[in-house]
C-alpha cells in the first residue's frame, strides 16, 4: 500500500447539492485495486452525511514542505492550508510512481557536553524541514530522515549550534561546546569587576555598540526595551526629560536611581553625556547595591564607564557621524472648518434644540462659514490643520572624533562631540558640545594614578507636551480650524471662539527662551595593589 500525503479530486456528493466552501472533513485515504477510496464525513447546514466514492482521476497536491491536509470545497477536495501565494506542486495519477513515497533512512545517536554528560532536550534535525527530534533524558535520539540527507543540525540553549556530516552513517555521537562569549563578559558590580558567569546579584548590562546607532541625545532613551525590569519614560523632546524606574514607584521623595559615571555621582540628567564616550553600562537592580552606595541606591544604581586608551601601544583615531530627518506620521485626521460646523449643528439638533452659533450663523438647516470671524473684521475665516501647522520635518546631526593611545604603562583617551537635533514641533531644538579626557599612568608596579574628566555645554528650547498641564499638542487639537494662522495685519491671529492661545504664535514667541547648561564631571584617583589587597582612593568634583 502506498502512502499518499494529499489528494485533490472531483467528487460529486449526491443528495447534498453544492457543498459549502472550505468545510472541514474527516478523511481516510487508502489504495485498493489501483483506485483511491475517500471516506468523508461532511456537515452542511447542520446535516451530517457519510459517503464513500471511488474514482479514476486523482491529483496529488504537495506544498513546498511536502505536507498537505484536506478540506471540502464546492468542487471537491483542496488543501486546507492552501495559500494562493505559495507555489504548490500538482501531480496527476499518471505521475505517481515508486518515488512518490520518498525513501528514508534511520539515524540515531547521543548528544553530550564536553564533560561527556548527556544533554536532554537538545534539538536534532534537518534545517528548514519538519524532520526534527528531541533528545531524551539520557541524551539519545532516533530520527527518520530522507535517504539523501547529508548534514544534521544540533542545538541547545547555552551551547553552540553544531552541524554534523552524516553521509554513510547510521549512528553518531555529538559533543556540544558551551557558548561562553556572553558568560565571560566583564561586568562592573560597584567595588570590583567580575565575569557574568560568577554574578549572583540582579545586574543587567547592555552593549553600547548595539544601541549607539540610535539618533538620541540621551543614553537613557537608548535603553528603552533593552534591559529586563527597567522602565524608561521620555517626553521625546530634543534633549528632553527622561525617567528611569528600576524598582518601581515609591510614595516619598524621588524615584530616580543613582547614576555613577566613572565613580562620580551624576545628577541633573544624562543628556550632557555623549553616548559615544560610553564603554559599558550596567544596572544594579536589587537591594545588594545599598551595601555599596547606601540609601542613595534605594531606587537602583546605573553604572557608566567611559572609554579608555588601549594597551597595544598604537594610536587610534575614530571619526563617526550621521545626519537624518525626523517626520511625524500617522497623525489623527482633523475636521476642517465646514465639517466642524456641520457636526456642531448635528449635535445641537440631537439635543432637540435649534442650531445657532455666533460664528456659524443662525440658519437652522446649515452651518455657514463667514468671511470674518471677529467684529473688527481683521481675522478672516481659515481652514487650518493645526496639528500639522505646529510640526515640520526636523533634522538631526551627530559628529564625534576620538583619539586614544596606550601601553602597559600609560593610557590616554580624548574625545570631542557635537550633537544637534531639531524637534518635529516647530522652534524646539537641542545642541550639545562635549569633550572628554581620560588618562591613567602606572608609576610603580603597585601604584597607578589617573583622572577622568568630561564637560559639556548644552542649549535647549523645549515646549510642554503634558496635556494635563496644557501641552502644545493638546492645545493644537483643541484649537478651532476656522481660525487662521495670521490676521489681515500679518500678526498671529487671536481666537474669538475659546481662550486657547494661537499654538504657532506661542511657539514662535518662546523660540528664544533657551536653557543653557554647563556640566563638568571628573575625578582624580590612585590605586594601590599589594598582593590580593587593592586600595583605591578618589577625589571627585562636579559642576552642574
Coordinates of C-alpha atoms in Angstrom, one line a residue:
X1 CA 0.0 0.0 0.0
X2 CA 1.4 3.4 -1.0
X3 CA 1.3 6.3 1.4
X4 CA -0.3 9.5 -0.2
X5 CA 0.1 12.9 1.5
X6 CA -2.8 14.6 0.0
X7 CA -5.4 14.1 -2.7
X8 CA -7.4 16.5 -4.9
X9 CA -10.2 15.0 -6.9
X10 CA -13.6 15.9 -8.3
X11 CA -16.2 14.3 -6.1
X12 CA -20.0 14.6 -6.6
X13 CA -22.0 14.1 -3.4
X14 CA -25.5 13.0 -4.3
X15 CA -28.3 14.5 -2.3
X16 CA -26.2 17.3 -0.9
X17 CA -26.2 19.7 -3.8
X18 CA -23.4 22.4 -3.7
X19 CA -21.0 21.8 -0.8
X20 CA -20.1 24.8 1.3
X21 CA -16.7 26.2 0.6
X22 CA -13.9 25.2 3.0
X23 CA -16.0 22.9 5.2
X24 CA -13.8 20.7 7.3
X25 CA -14.0 16.9 7.0
X26 CA -12.5 13.7 8.5
X27 CA -10.8 11.7 5.7
X28 CA -9.1 8.3 5.3
X29 CA -7.1 7.7 2.2
X30 CA -6.3 4.2 1.1
X31 CA -5.4 2.3 -2.0
X32 CA -7.1 -0.8 -3.4
X33 CA -7.1 -2.2 -6.9
X34 CA -5.3 0.9 -8.2
X35 CA -8.3 3.0 -7.2
X36 CA -8.3 5.5 -4.3
X37 CA -11.2 5.3 -1.9
X38 CA -12.0 8.5 0.1
X39 CA -14.2 8.3 3.2
X40 CA -15.6 11.7 4.2
X41 CA -17.9 12.9 7.0
X42 CA -19.4 16.2 5.9
X43 CA -21.5 18.7 7.8
X44 CA -23.5 21.1 5.6
X45 CA -26.1 23.4 7.3
X46 CA -26.3 21.1 10.3
X47 CA -26.9 17.9 8.1
X48 CA -24.4 15.1 8.6
X49 CA -23.8 12.6 5.9
X50 CA -21.2 10.0 5.2
X51 CA -20.2 8.8 1.8
X52 CA -17.6 6.7 0.0
X53 CA -16.6 7.4 -3.6
X54 CA -14.0 5.8 -5.8
X55 CA -12.8 7.5 -8.9
X56 CA -10.2 7.3 -11.6
X57 CA -8.9 10.9 -11.8
X58 CA -6.7 11.6 -8.8
X59 CA -4.4 14.6 -8.2
X60 CA -1.7 14.8 -5.6
X61 CA -1.1 18.3 -4.1
X62 CA 2.2 18.9 -2.2
X63 CA 3.2 22.2 -0.6
X64 CA 6.9 23.3 -0.5
X65 CA 7.4 21.3 2.7
X66 CA 5.7 18.2 1.3
X67 CA 2.7 18.5 3.6
X68 CA -1.0 18.9 2.9
X69 CA -4.4 18.3 4.5
X70 CA -7.9 18.1 3.1
X71 CA -11.0 20.4 3.2
X72 CA -14.2 20.3 1.3
X73 CA -14.8 23.0 -1.4
X74 CA -17.5 23.5 -3.9
X75 CA -15.6 21.5 -6.4
X76 CA -14.2 18.7 -4.2
X77 CA -11.0 18.4 -2.1
X78 CA -8.3 21.1 -1.8
X79 CA -5.5 21.5 0.8
X80 CA -7.0 23.3 3.7
X81 CA -3.7 25.2 4.2
X82 CA -3.8 26.3 0.6
X83 CA -2.3 29.8 0.1
X84 CA -2.6 31.5 -3.3
X85 CA 0.9 33.0 -2.8
X86 CA 2.6 29.6 -2.4
X87 CA 3.8 27.5 -5.3
X88 CA 2.1 24.2 -4.9
X89 CA 3.2 21.1 -6.8
X90 CA 0.4 19.2 -8.5
X91 CA 0.8 15.7 -9.9
X92 CA -1.8 13.6 -11.8
X93 CA -2.2 9.9 -11.2
X94 CA -0.1 9.1 -14.2
X95 CA 2.8 10.8 -12.5
X96 CA 2.6 8.6 -9.4
X97 CA 5.3 6.0 -9.3
X98 CA 7.5 4.3 -6.8
X99 CA 9.3 7.6 -6.0
X100 CA 6.1 9.2 -4.6
X101 CA 6.9 7.9 -1.2
X102 CA 10.3 9.3 -0.5
X103 CA 12.8 6.8 0.7
X104 CA 14.0 7.4 4.2
X105 CA 16.7 6.1 6.5
X106 CA 17.1 6.0 10.2
X107 CA 19.8 7.7 12.2
X108 CA 20.4 7.5 15.9
X109 CA 22.9 8.8 18.4
X110 CA 23.7 10.6 21.6
X111 CA 24.3 14.3 22.3
X112 CA 26.8 15.1 25.1
X113 CA 28.6 18.1 26.6
X114 CA 32.3 18.5 26.9
X115 CA 32.3 16.6 30.2
X116 CA 30.6 13.6 28.4
X117 CA 27.4 14.2 30.3
X118 CA 24.1 13.7 28.3
X119 CA 22.2 16.8 27.2
X120 CA 18.4 16.2 27.4
X121 CA 16.1 18.3 25.4
X122 CA 18.6 19.1 22.6
X123 CA 17.1 19.7 19.1
X124 CA 18.3 17.4 16.4
X125 CA 17.1 17.7 12.8
X126 CA 17.5 18.7 9.2
X127 CA 17.5 22.5 9.0
X128 CA 14.5 24.0 7.2
X129 CA 12.4 20.8 7.3
X130 CA 10.0 19.0 9.6
X131 CA 12.5 16.2 10.2
X132 CA 13.2 17.1 13.8
X133 CA 13.7 15.2 17.1
X134 CA 14.5 15.9 20.7
X135 CA 17.0 14.0 22.9
X136 CA 15.6 12.1 25.8
X137 CA 16.9 12.2 29.4
X138 CA 20.0 10.3 28.5
X139 CA 20.8 12.5 25.5
X140 CA 19.7 9.8 22.9
X141 CA 17.7 10.4 19.8
X142 CA 16.3 8.4 16.9
X143 CA 15.2 10.2 13.7
X144 CA 13.9 9.0 10.3
X145 CA 15.3 11.3 7.6
X146 CA 15.4 11.4 3.8
X147 CA 18.0 9.0 2.4
X148 CA 19.8 11.7 0.6
X149 CA 20.4 13.9 3.7
X150 CA 24.0 14.9 4.2
X151 CA 24.1 17.1 7.4
X152 CA 22.4 17.2 10.8
X153 CA 21.9 20.3 12.9
X154 CA 22.1 20.0 16.7
X155 CA 21.4 22.9 19.1
X156 CA 20.6 23.6 22.7
X157 CA 20.3 26.7 24.9
X158 CA 23.7 27.8 26.3
X159 CA 25.6 25.7 23.7
X160 CA 27.0 26.5 20.2
X161 CA 24.9 25.1 17.4
X162 CA 26.7 22.2 15.6
X163 CA 26.3 21.0 12.1
X164 CA 27.4 17.3 11.6
X165 CA 28.1 15.4 8.4
X166 CA 26.0 12.2 8.4
X167 CA 26.8 10.7 4.9
X168 CA 27.0 6.9 5.1
X169 CA 26.4 7.0 8.8
X170 CA 23.5 5.5 10.8
X171 CA 24.9 6.1 14.3
X172 CA 26.6 9.2 15.6
X173 CA 27.8 10.8 18.8
X174 CA 27.8 14.6 19.0
X175 CA 29.6 16.8 21.5
X176 CA 28.4 20.4 22.0
X177 CA 30.6 23.2 23.3
X178 CA 29.3 25.8 25.7
X179 CA 28.7 29.3 24.3
X180 CA 31.0 31.1 26.7
X181 CA 31.2 34.5 24.9
X182 CA 28.4 36.1 27.0
X183 CA 29.4 34.3 30.2
X184 CA 32.9 35.7 30.0
X185 CA 31.7 39.3 29.6
X186 CA 33.2 41.6 32.3
X187 CA 30.6 43.3 34.4
X188 CA 31.2 46.1 36.9
X189 CA 29.5 45.5 40.2
X190 CA 30.5 48.5 42.2
X191 CA 33.6 47.7 44.2
X192 CA 35.0 45.4 41.5
X193 CA 34.6 43.7 38.1
X194 CA 33.5 40.1 37.6
X195 CA 32.7 37.7 34.9
X196 CA 29.0 37.4 34.2
X197 CA 29.1 33.7 35.0
X198 CA 30.1 34.4 38.6
X199 CA 27.5 37.0 39.4
X200 CA 24.6 36.1 41.6
X201 CA 23.1 39.6 42.1
X202 CA 20.5 41.1 39.9
X203 CA 22.5 43.0 37.3
X204 CA 21.6 43.9 33.7
X205 CA 24.1 45.2 31.2
X206 CA 23.9 46.4 27.6
X207 CA 26.4 46.5 24.8
X208 CA 26.8 50.1 23.7
X209 CA 27.6 49.1 20.1
X210 CA 24.1 47.7 19.8
X211 CA 22.4 51.0 20.7
X212 CA 24.8 53.8 19.6
X213 CA 23.2 53.9 16.2
X214 CA 20.0 55.4 17.6
X215 CA 19.6 59.1 16.9
X216 CA 19.1 60.0 20.5
X217 CA 20.7 62.8 22.6
X218 CA 20.2 60.9 25.9
X219 CA 21.7 57.5 26.5
X220 CA 18.7 56.7 28.8
X221 CA 16.4 56.8 25.8
X222 CA 18.5 54.3 24.0
X223 CA 17.9 51.8 26.8
X224 CA 14.2 51.6 26.2
X225 CA 13.2 47.9 25.8
X226 CA 16.9 46.7 26.3
X227 CA 17.0 45.9 30.0
X228 CA 14.7 43.5 31.7
X229 CA 12.9 45.1 34.7
X230 CA 14.0 48.6 33.8
X231 CA 11.3 51.0 32.7
X232 CA 12.2 54.1 30.6
X233 CA 9.9 57.1 30.3
X234 CA 10.6 60.0 28.0
X235 CA 8.7 63.1 26.7
X236 CA 10.5 62.5 23.4
X237 CA 11.5 66.2 23.0
X238 CA 15.0 67.1 21.7
X239 CA 17.3 66.6 24.7
X240 CA 14.1 66.2 26.8
X241 CA 13.5 64.8 30.1
X242 CA 13.7 61.1 30.8
X243 CA 12.9 59.0 33.8
X244 CA 14.3 55.6 34.8
X245 CA 12.4 53.3 37.1
X246 CA 14.2 50.2 38.3
X247 CA 12.5 49.2 41.5
X248 CA 9.0 50.5 40.8
X249 CA 7.5 53.7 42.1
X250 CA 7.6 55.0 45.7
X251 CA 5.4 57.4 47.6
X252 CA 8.1 59.5 49.1
X253 CA 11.0 61.6 47.6
X254 CA 12.5 60.9 44.2
X255 CA 12.1 57.5 42.4
X256 CA 15.2 58.1 40.2
X257 CA 18.1 55.7 40.5
X258 CA 21.6 56.7 41.5
X259 CA 23.8 57.4 38.4
X260 CA 27.6 56.8 38.7
X261 CA 29.8 58.0 35.9
X262 CA 33.4 56.8 36.3
X263 CA 32.9 56.7 40.1
X264 CA 31.3 60.1 40.2
X265 CA 27.6 60.5 41.1
X266 CA 25.9 62.4 38.3
X267 CA 22.6 64.4 38.5
X268 CA 20.6 66.8 36.5
X269 CA 20.0 64.4 33.7
X270 CA 22.3 62.5 31.4
X271 CA 21.7 64.5 28.2
X272 CA 25.1 66.2 28.8
X273 CA 27.0 62.9 28.4
X274 CA 27.9 61.9 24.9
X275 CA 26.7 58.3 24.3
X276 CA 29.7 57.6 22.0
X277 CA 32.0 58.1 25.0
X278 CA 30.4 55.2 27.0
X279 CA 32.3 51.9 27.1
X280 CA 29.8 49.9 29.3
X281 CA 26.6 50.4 31.2
X282 CA 25.3 48.2 34.0
X283 CA 22.2 48.5 36.1
X284 CA 22.2 47.2 39.7
X285 CA 18.6 46.3 40.4
X286 CA 18.5 44.5 43.8
X287 CA 19.0 45.6 47.3
X288 CA 22.6 44.4 47.4
X289 CA 23.6 47.7 45.8
X290 CA 22.6 49.5 49.0
X291 CA 25.6 47.8 50.8
X292 CA 27.9 49.7 48.5
X293 CA 26.2 53.1 48.0
X294 CA 23.9 53.3 51.0
X295 CA 20.4 54.7 51.0
X296 CA 21.0 56.6 47.7
X297 CA 20.8 53.3 46.0
X298 CA 17.3 52.6 47.2
X299 CA 15.9 53.0 43.7
X300 CA 18.7 51.1 42.0
X301 CA 22.1 52.1 40.5
X302 CA 23.2 52.9 36.9
X303 CA 26.9 52.4 36.5
X304 CA 28.5 54.1 33.4
X305 CA 32.2 53.6 32.5
X306 CA 33.7 55.7 29.7
X307 CA 36.2 54.7 27.1
X308 CA 39.9 54.5 28.0
X309 CA 43.1 54.2 25.9
X310 CA 44.2 50.7 24.7
X311 CA 47.3 48.8 25.8
X312 CA 48.8 47.8 22.4
X313 CA 50.9 51.0 22.0
X314 CA 49.1 52.1 18.9
X315 CA 47.5 55.5 18.3
X316 CA 43.9 55.1 17.2
X317 CA 41.7 57.8 15.7
X318 CA 38.0 57.3 15.1
X319 CA 35.6 59.6 13.4
X320 CA 31.9 58.9 13.1
X321 CA 28.8 60.8 12.4
X322 CA 25.3 60.8 10.9
X323 CA 22.6 63.1 9.7
X324 CA 18.9 62.3 9.3
X325 CA 15.4 63.7 9.1
X326 CA 12.6 63.1 11.6
X327 CA 9.0 63.2 10.5
X328 CA 5.7 62.8 12.4
X329 CA 3.3 60.3 10.7
X330 CA 0.0 58.6 11.4
X331 CA -1.4 61.8 12.8
X332 CA -5.1 61.9 13.6
X333 CA -7.3 63.4 10.9
X334 CA -8.7 66.7 11.9
X335 CA -12.1 68.3 10.9
X336 CA -11.9 71.3 8.6
X337 CA -14.0 74.5 9.3
X338 CA -17.1 73.3 7.4
X339 CA -17.0 69.8 8.9
X340 CA -16.7 71.2 12.4
X341 CA -19.7 73.5 11.8
X342 CA -21.8 70.6 10.4
X343 CA -21.1 68.4 13.4
X344 CA -21.9 71.3 15.7
X345 CA -25.3 71.7 14.0
X346 CA -25.9 68.0 14.2
X347 CA -25.0 67.8 17.9
X348 CA -27.4 70.7 18.6
X349 CA -30.2 69.0 16.7
X350 CA -29.6 65.8 18.6
X351 CA -30.2 67.8 21.8
X352 CA -33.6 68.8 20.5
X353 CA -32.5 72.5 20.1
X354 CA -32.5 74.9 17.1
X355 CA -28.8 75.3 15.9
X356 CA -27.3 78.7 16.3
X357 CA -23.8 80.0 16.8
X358 CA -22.0 83.4 16.9
X359 CA -19.5 82.2 14.3
X360 CA -21.5 79.9 12.1
X361 CA -24.7 81.9 12.0
X362 CA -28.3 81.1 12.8
X363 CA -29.5 79.2 9.7
X364 CA -31.3 76.2 11.3
X365 CA -30.5 74.0 8.3
X366 CA -26.9 74.6 7.6
X367 CA -23.8 76.0 9.3
X368 CA -22.3 78.9 7.3
X369 CA -18.6 79.7 7.3
X370 CA -18.4 83.6 7.5
X371 CA -15.9 85.8 5.7
X372 CA -14.7 87.2 9.0
X373 CA -14.9 85.7 12.5
X374 CA -14.5 88.8 14.6
X375 CA -16.4 92.1 14.8
X376 CA -13.4 94.2 13.8
X377 CA -13.2 92.2 10.5
X378 CA -9.4 91.6 11.0
X379 CA -9.5 87.8 11.2
X380 CA -10.7 86.1 8.0
X381 CA -12.1 82.6 8.2
X382 CA -9.4 80.0 7.7
X383 CA -9.2 76.2 7.2
X384 CA -6.2 75.1 9.2
X385 CA -5.0 71.7 10.3
X386 CA -3.3 73.0 13.5
X387 CA -1.6 69.7 14.3
X388 CA 0.3 69.8 11.0
X389 CA 0.8 73.6 11.4
X390 CA 2.9 73.2 14.5
X391 CA 5.0 70.3 13.2
X392 CA 7.6 70.1 10.5
X393 CA 10.4 67.7 9.2
X394 CA 13.3 68.1 11.6
X395 CA 17.0 67.4 11.1
X396 CA 19.3 65.6 13.5
X397 CA 23.1 65.6 13.3
X398 CA 25.9 63.9 15.3
X399 CA 29.6 64.1 14.8
X400 CA 32.3 62.6 17.0
X401 CA 36.1 62.5 17.0
X402 CA 38.2 60.4 19.3
X403 CA 41.9 59.8 19.8
X404 CA 43.4 57.1 22.0
X405 CA 46.8 55.6 22.7
X406 CA 48.2 53.4 25.4
X407 CA 50.6 50.7 26.5
X408 CA 51.2 48.8 29.8
X409 CA 52.5 51.9 31.5
X410 CA 50.1 54.7 30.4
X411 CA 46.7 55.1 28.6
X412 CA 45.2 58.3 27.3
X413 CA 41.9 58.9 25.5
X414 CA 40.5 62.2 24.2
X415 CA 37.1 62.7 22.5
X416 CA 35.1 65.6 21.1
X417 CA 31.5 65.5 20.1
X418 CA 28.7 67.7 18.7
X419 CA 25.1 66.8 18.6
X420 CA 22.2 68.9 17.2
X421 CA 18.5 67.9 17.0
X422 CA 15.6 70.0 15.8
X423 CA 12.2 69.0 17.2
X424 CA 9.3 68.0 15.0
X425 CA 7.4 70.6 16.9
X426 CA 8.5 73.9 15.5
X427 CA 11.0 76.1 17.2
X428 CA 12.2 73.4 19.6
X429 CA 15.8 72.2 19.4
X430 CA 18.8 70.8 21.4
X431 CA 22.5 71.5 20.9
X432 CA 25.4 69.8 22.8
X433 CA 29.2 70.3 22.6
X434 CA 31.1 67.7 24.6
X435 CA 34.7 66.9 25.5
X436 CA 36.2 64.1 27.5
X437 CA 39.8 63.3 28.6
X438 CA 40.7 60.1 30.5
X439 CA 44.2 59.0 31.4
X440 CA 46.0 56.6 33.7
X441 CA 49.6 56.1 34.5
X442 CA 51.4 53.1 36.2
X443 CA 54.0 54.8 38.3
X444 CA 55.2 51.7 40.0
X445 CA 54.2 48.0 39.7
X446 CA 51.9 48.5 42.7
X447 CA 50.8 52.2 42.1
X448 CA 48.5 53.6 39.4
X449 CA 47.2 57.1 39.2
X450 CA 44.9 58.7 36.8
X451 CA 42.0 61.0 36.1
X452 CA 38.6 61.1 34.3
X453 CA 37.2 64.4 33.1
X454 CA 34.2 65.3 31.0
X455 CA 32.5 68.5 30.2
X456 CA 29.5 69.6 28.1
X457 CA 27.7 72.8 27.1
X458 CA 24.1 72.4 26.1
X459 CA 21.3 74.7 24.9
X460 CA 17.7 73.6 24.7
X461 CA 14.4 75.1 23.6
X462 CA 11.5 73.0 24.6
X463 CA 7.7 73.0 24.7
X464 CA 5.4 71.3 27.1
X465 CA 3.8 68.2 25.8
X466 CA 2.0 67.3 29.0
X467 CA -1.7 67.5 28.2
X468 CA -2.7 67.8 31.9
X469 CA -0.6 71.0 32.1
X470 CA -1.7 72.5 28.8
X471 CA 0.7 70.8 26.4
X472 CA 1.2 72.4 23.0
X473 CA 0.0 69.3 21.1
X474 CA -3.2 69.1 23.2
X475 CA -3.8 72.8 22.5
X476 CA -3.4 72.3 18.8
X477 CA -6.0 69.5 18.9
X478 CA -8.5 71.9 20.6
X479 CA -7.8 75.0 18.6
X480 CA -10.6 75.7 16.1
X481 CA -9.7 75.0 12.4
X482 CA -11.7 78.1 11.3
X483 CA -9.1 80.4 13.0
X484 CA -6.3 81.3 10.5
X485 CA -2.6 81.4 11.4
X486 CA -2.3 85.2 10.7
X487 CA -4.8 88.1 10.7
X488 CA -5.0 90.7 7.9
X489 CA -2.3 92.7 9.5
X490 CA 0.2 89.8 9.5
X491 CA 0.1 89.2 13.2
X492 CA -0.7 85.8 14.7
X493 CA -4.5 85.6 14.7
X494 CA -6.3 85.7 18.0
X495 CA -9.0 83.2 19.0
X496 CA -12.5 84.7 19.4
X497 CA -14.1 81.3 20.0
X498 CA -12.3 80.0 23.1
X499 CA -9.5 81.0 25.4
X500 CA -6.7 78.9 23.9
X501 CA -3.7 80.8 22.5
X502 CA -2.6 80.5 18.9
X503 CA -0.3 77.4 19.1
X504 CA 2.2 78.5 16.4
X505 CA 2.3 82.0 17.9
X506 CA 3.0 80.6 21.3
X507 CA 5.9 78.5 19.9
X508 CA 7.3 81.4 18.0
X509 CA 7.3 83.8 20.9
X510 CA 9.2 81.2 23.1
X511 CA 11.8 80.3 20.5
X512 CA 14.5 82.4 22.2
X513 CA 13.8 81.0 25.6
X514 CA 17.0 78.9 25.6
X515 CA 18.0 76.8 28.6
X516 CA 21.8 76.9 28.8
X517 CA 23.7 74.4 30.9
X518 CA 27.4 73.7 31.6
X519 CA 28.2 70.3 33.1
X520 CA 31.6 69.1 34.3
X521 CA 32.3 65.8 36.0
X522 CA 35.7 64.4 37.0
X523 CA 37.8 62.6 39.5
X524 CA 41.5 62.0 40.3
X525 CA 42.3 58.6 41.7
X526 CA 45.2 56.5 43.0
X527 CA 45.1 52.7 43.0
X528 CA 47.5 50.6 45.2
X529 CA 47.8 46.8 44.7
X530 CA 49.5 44.7 47.3
X531 CA 49.1 41.1 46.5
X532 CA 45.4 40.2 46.8
X533 CA 44.7 43.5 48.5
X534 CA 43.6 46.6 46.5
X535 CA 43.2 50.1 47.9
X536 CA 41.7 52.8 45.8
X537 CA 41.1 56.4 46.7
X538 CA 39.4 59.0 44.6
X539 CA 38.8 62.7 44.8
X540 CA 35.8 63.8 42.7
X541 CA 34.3 67.1 41.6
X542 CA 31.2 68.2 39.7
X543 CA 29.8 71.3 38.2
X544 CA 26.1 71.4 37.1

